[in-house]
Structures are given as structure tokens and as C-alpha cells.
Short mmCIF file of C-alpha atoms in Angstrom, two decimals:
data_model
loop_
_atom_site.label_atom_id
_atom_site.label_comp_id
_atom_site.label_asym_id
_atom_site.label_seq_id
_atom_site.Cartn_x
_atom_site.Cartn_y
_atom_site.Cartn_z
CA ARG F 211 -2.88 -20.90 13.86
CA CYS F 212 0.29 -20.46 11.99
CA THR F 213 -1.81 -17.54 9.97
CA GLN F 214 -2.48 -16.06 13.07
CA ALA F 215 1.49 -15.99 13.79
CA LEU F 216 2.55 -14.54 10.70
CA LEU F 217 0.13 -11.87 10.93
CA SER F 218 1.43 -10.38 14.17
CA ILE F 219 4.83 -10.48 13.02
CA LEU F 220 3.61 -8.38 9.58
CA PRO F 221 3.56 -5.18 11.16
CA ARG F 222 6.63 -4.75 12.30
CA SER F 223 8.28 -6.61 9.52
CA LEU F 224 6.25 -4.37 6.97
CA ARG F 225 8.31 -1.10 8.32
CA HIS F 226 11.20 -2.69 6.77
CA MET F 227 9.72 -4.08 3.42
CA ASN F 228 10.96 -2.59 0.17
CA GLU F 229 9.11 -2.31 -2.79
CA GLN F 230 8.97 -5.83 -3.82
CA HIS F 231 7.83 -7.23 -1.07
CA ILE F 232 5.60 -4.93 0.24
CA THR F 233 3.47 -5.36 -3.37
CA THR F 234 4.46 -9.15 -2.97
CA VAL F 235 2.82 -9.84 0.25
CA VAL F 236 -0.36 -7.46 -0.55
CA TYR F 237 -0.78 -10.11 -3.53
CA SER F 238 -0.21 -13.44 -1.44
CA LEU F 239 -3.02 -11.96 1.19
CA GLY F 240 -5.39 -11.52 -1.84
CA MET F 241 -4.33 -15.23 -3.66
CA LEU F 242 -5.14 -16.67 -0.53
CA ASN F 243 -8.83 -14.93 -0.23
CA VAL F 244 -7.56 -12.94 2.77
CA ASP F 245 -11.01 -10.73 3.71
CA TRP F 246 -9.63 -7.02 4.09
CA SER F 247 -12.23 -6.43 6.90
CA THR F 248 -10.46 -9.55 9.37
CA LEU F 249 -7.62 -8.65 9.20
CA PRO F 250 -6.17 -6.35 12.18
CA ARG F 251 -6.13 -3.20 12.34
CA THR F 252 -2.45 -3.17 12.66
CA VAL F 253 -1.60 -5.23 9.65
CA THR F 254 -3.68 -2.84 7.38
CA ASP F 255 -2.67 0.23 8.63
CA GLY F 256 1.07 -1.22 7.92
CA ILE F 257 0.03 -2.33 4.86
CA LEU F 258 -1.17 1.10 3.50
CA ASN F 259 1.68 3.22 5.28
CA GLY F 260 3.89 0.64 3.05
CA LEU F 261 2.21 1.65 -0.41
CA LEU F 262 2.35 5.27 0.42
CA ARG F 263 6.00 4.58 1.31
CA ILE F 264 7.32 3.47 -1.47
CA GLY F 265 4.68 5.52 -4.09
CA ARG F 266 6.24 8.55 -2.23
CA ARG F 267 7.49 9.77 -5.74
CA VAL F 268 4.42 9.08 -7.60
CA GLU F 269 4.62 12.95 -8.63
CA GLY F 270 7.01 15.98 -8.39
CA SER F 271 5.28 17.03 -4.99
CA TYR F 272 4.24 13.81 -3.50
CA GLU F 273 6.58 14.17 -0.47
CA ASN F 274 4.93 17.39 -0.10
CA LYS F 275 1.40 16.52 -0.13
CA TYR F 276 1.56 13.10 1.46
CA VAL F 277 4.17 12.87 4.09
CA ALA F 278 5.13 15.25 6.81
CA ALA F 279 7.81 17.03 6.16
CA ALA F 280 9.73 16.01 9.59
CA ALA F 281 9.39 12.77 9.65
CA LYS F 282 12.10 10.99 8.31
CA HIS F 283 12.59 8.18 10.73
CA ALA F 284 10.56 4.38 10.88
CA ILE F 285 7.31 4.43 13.08
CA SER F 286 7.56 3.70 16.64
CA SER F 287 4.63 1.68 17.59
CA PRO F 288 1.21 0.52 15.97
CA SER F 289 -0.86 3.43 17.36
CA SER F 290 1.19 5.60 15.17
CA ILE F 291 0.52 3.62 12.69
CA THR F 292 -3.03 3.95 12.74
CA ASP F 293 -2.59 7.92 13.44
CA SER F 294 -0.19 9.11 10.51
CA VAL F 295 -2.24 7.28 7.53
CA MET F 296 -6.00 8.06 8.83
CA ASN F 297 -4.35 11.76 9.16
CA SER F 298 -2.54 11.51 6.14
CA GLU F 299 1.00 11.72 7.39
CA ILE F 300 2.97 8.56 6.46
CA TYR F 301 6.48 8.61 7.79
CA THR F 302 9.25 8.03 5.20
CA TYR F 303 12.68 5.70 5.12
CA ALA F 304 16.01 7.00 3.43
CA ASP F 305 15.61 3.80 1.39
CA GLU F 306 15.39 4.63 -2.65
CA GLU F 307 12.76 1.80 -3.28
CA GLU F 308 9.92 3.17 -5.89
CA LEU F 309 6.80 1.55 -7.16
CA THR F 310 6.98 -0.33 -10.24
CA SER F 311 3.74 -0.67 -12.82
CA GLN F 312 4.30 -4.65 -11.92
CA GLY F 313 3.90 -3.58 -7.82
CA LEU F 314 1.07 -1.36 -8.77
CA SER F 315 -0.69 -4.17 -10.98
CA MET F 316 0.01 -6.75 -7.91
CA THR F 317 -1.14 -4.39 -5.88
CA LEU F 318 -4.51 -3.73 -7.22
CA TYR F 319 -5.46 -7.12 -7.79
CA GLY F 320 -4.08 -8.36 -4.40
CA LEU F 321 -6.63 -5.59 -2.58
CA SER F 322 -9.64 -6.40 -5.38
CA LYS F 323 -9.03 -10.28 -4.12
CA MET F 324 -9.67 -9.02 -0.32
CA ASN F 325 -12.57 -7.50 -0.80
CA VAL F 326 -11.40 -3.83 -0.51
CA GLN F 327 -13.85 -1.19 -0.93
CA TRP F 328 -13.32 2.32 -1.38
CA ASN F 329 -14.94 3.44 1.80
CA MET F 330 -12.27 1.25 3.55
CA LEU F 331 -9.57 3.70 2.20
CA PRO F 332 -8.05 6.74 3.75
CA GLU F 333 -8.27 9.67 1.13
CA THR F 334 -4.53 9.19 0.79
CA ILE F 335 -4.59 6.12 -0.59
CA ILE F 336 -7.47 6.58 -3.01
CA LYS F 337 -4.92 9.88 -4.20
CA TRP F 338 -1.96 7.31 -4.40
CA GLN F 339 -4.03 4.93 -6.48
CA ARG F 340 -4.89 7.48 -8.06
CA ASP F 341 -1.96 8.79 -9.04
CA SER F 342 -0.43 5.84 -9.50
CA ILE F 343 -2.22 4.85 -12.14
CA ARG F 344 -1.71 7.87 -13.85
CA ARG F 345 2.38 7.78 -13.76
CA PHE F 346 1.95 4.06 -14.95
CA CYS F 347 -0.52 3.38 -17.92
CA SER F 348 1.04 4.42 -20.36
CA SER F 349 4.27 2.63 -19.88
CA MET F 350 2.24 -0.53 -18.59
CA SER F 351 2.51 -4.21 -20.34
CA LYS F 352 -0.46 -5.59 -21.56
CA PRO F 353 -1.08 -7.77 -18.73
CA GLN F 354 -0.39 -5.28 -16.53
CA LEU F 355 -3.01 -3.22 -17.57
CA SER F 356 -5.43 -5.50 -18.04
CA THR F 357 -4.66 -6.62 -14.27
CA THR F 358 -5.49 -3.11 -13.42
CA ILE F 359 -8.20 -2.42 -15.26
CA VAL F 360 -9.75 -5.71 -13.99
CA SER F 361 -8.59 -5.02 -10.16
CA ARG F 362 -10.90 -1.59 -9.75
CA LEU F 363 -12.26 -1.50 -6.46
CA ARG F 364 -15.85 -1.23 -5.71
#
């Protein structure tokens, strides 16, 4: 019952979380052995949207490639989360939170522990993962790099 209550508030909370919070949520869900396929769609879409939001500066043109130009406001409804992630359009915030190498390794490890498979993810997330790994691989610590390598998705 407690888990369901937490999962019910998570989609709203994710919209206001920074990089550390979002990556910790993904890591923690993985450590709790939560299976991705059992999570409510609003939770998975909220996580994916949050990852895209914090990773928006992974490369110079990231904002143009992954973010709808006019969308500089919070997501207003769960259905818009689904639409935005699945249609490669996300809504960003004015915060300056960006993905870190630690956040990337924690996220990939959490997703791996949740049994996420490539075919479960929208193309924008696959590109986000690839671009993030490219950006951070040369500056990662040894534990971060090894966690990233071990955490490959199926």
C-alpha cells in the first residue's frame, strides 16, 4: 500500500526534481528490484521526461534536437507526459540542473536493475543514453565507468 501511494505522487514530483533527485529515484527503484514493466505509465513517462530534461545540454544542439522550441513550461497533465516523450517533444524548465557522470552511471544501473530493454524505450531516450555516454566516458571515475559498462540495457 505504501509503495502504491508513493508511485501515485511520483509523476507530479518528478516534474520538480533536479538531476540528483531524478537519478536517485531511478537508482533506488532499481535497487528495490522494481520491474519497469510493472510501473504505471505515468511514472515511466515522468522518469523518461525528467531524464531528457536534465540531459538537455548533453551536446550543443541538444535543445534543438530533443526539445520543442516553444515548450518552456512545466507539463500540465499526465497525458501530455506520454505524448511528449513518445513524440520526441519534451517540456523543459528554467532550472540549470544538468546531468553528471555520476547521475548517468546511477541511472543506467537503475534502469538495468529494473529489467529495461531497448524495445521499451522511445528513440529519444536511446539517443540520450548514447550521447550522454559519449560526453562523459572520458571524464568518468573508474567506478562510474565500470558501472556504466556493467549496466548495459538488453
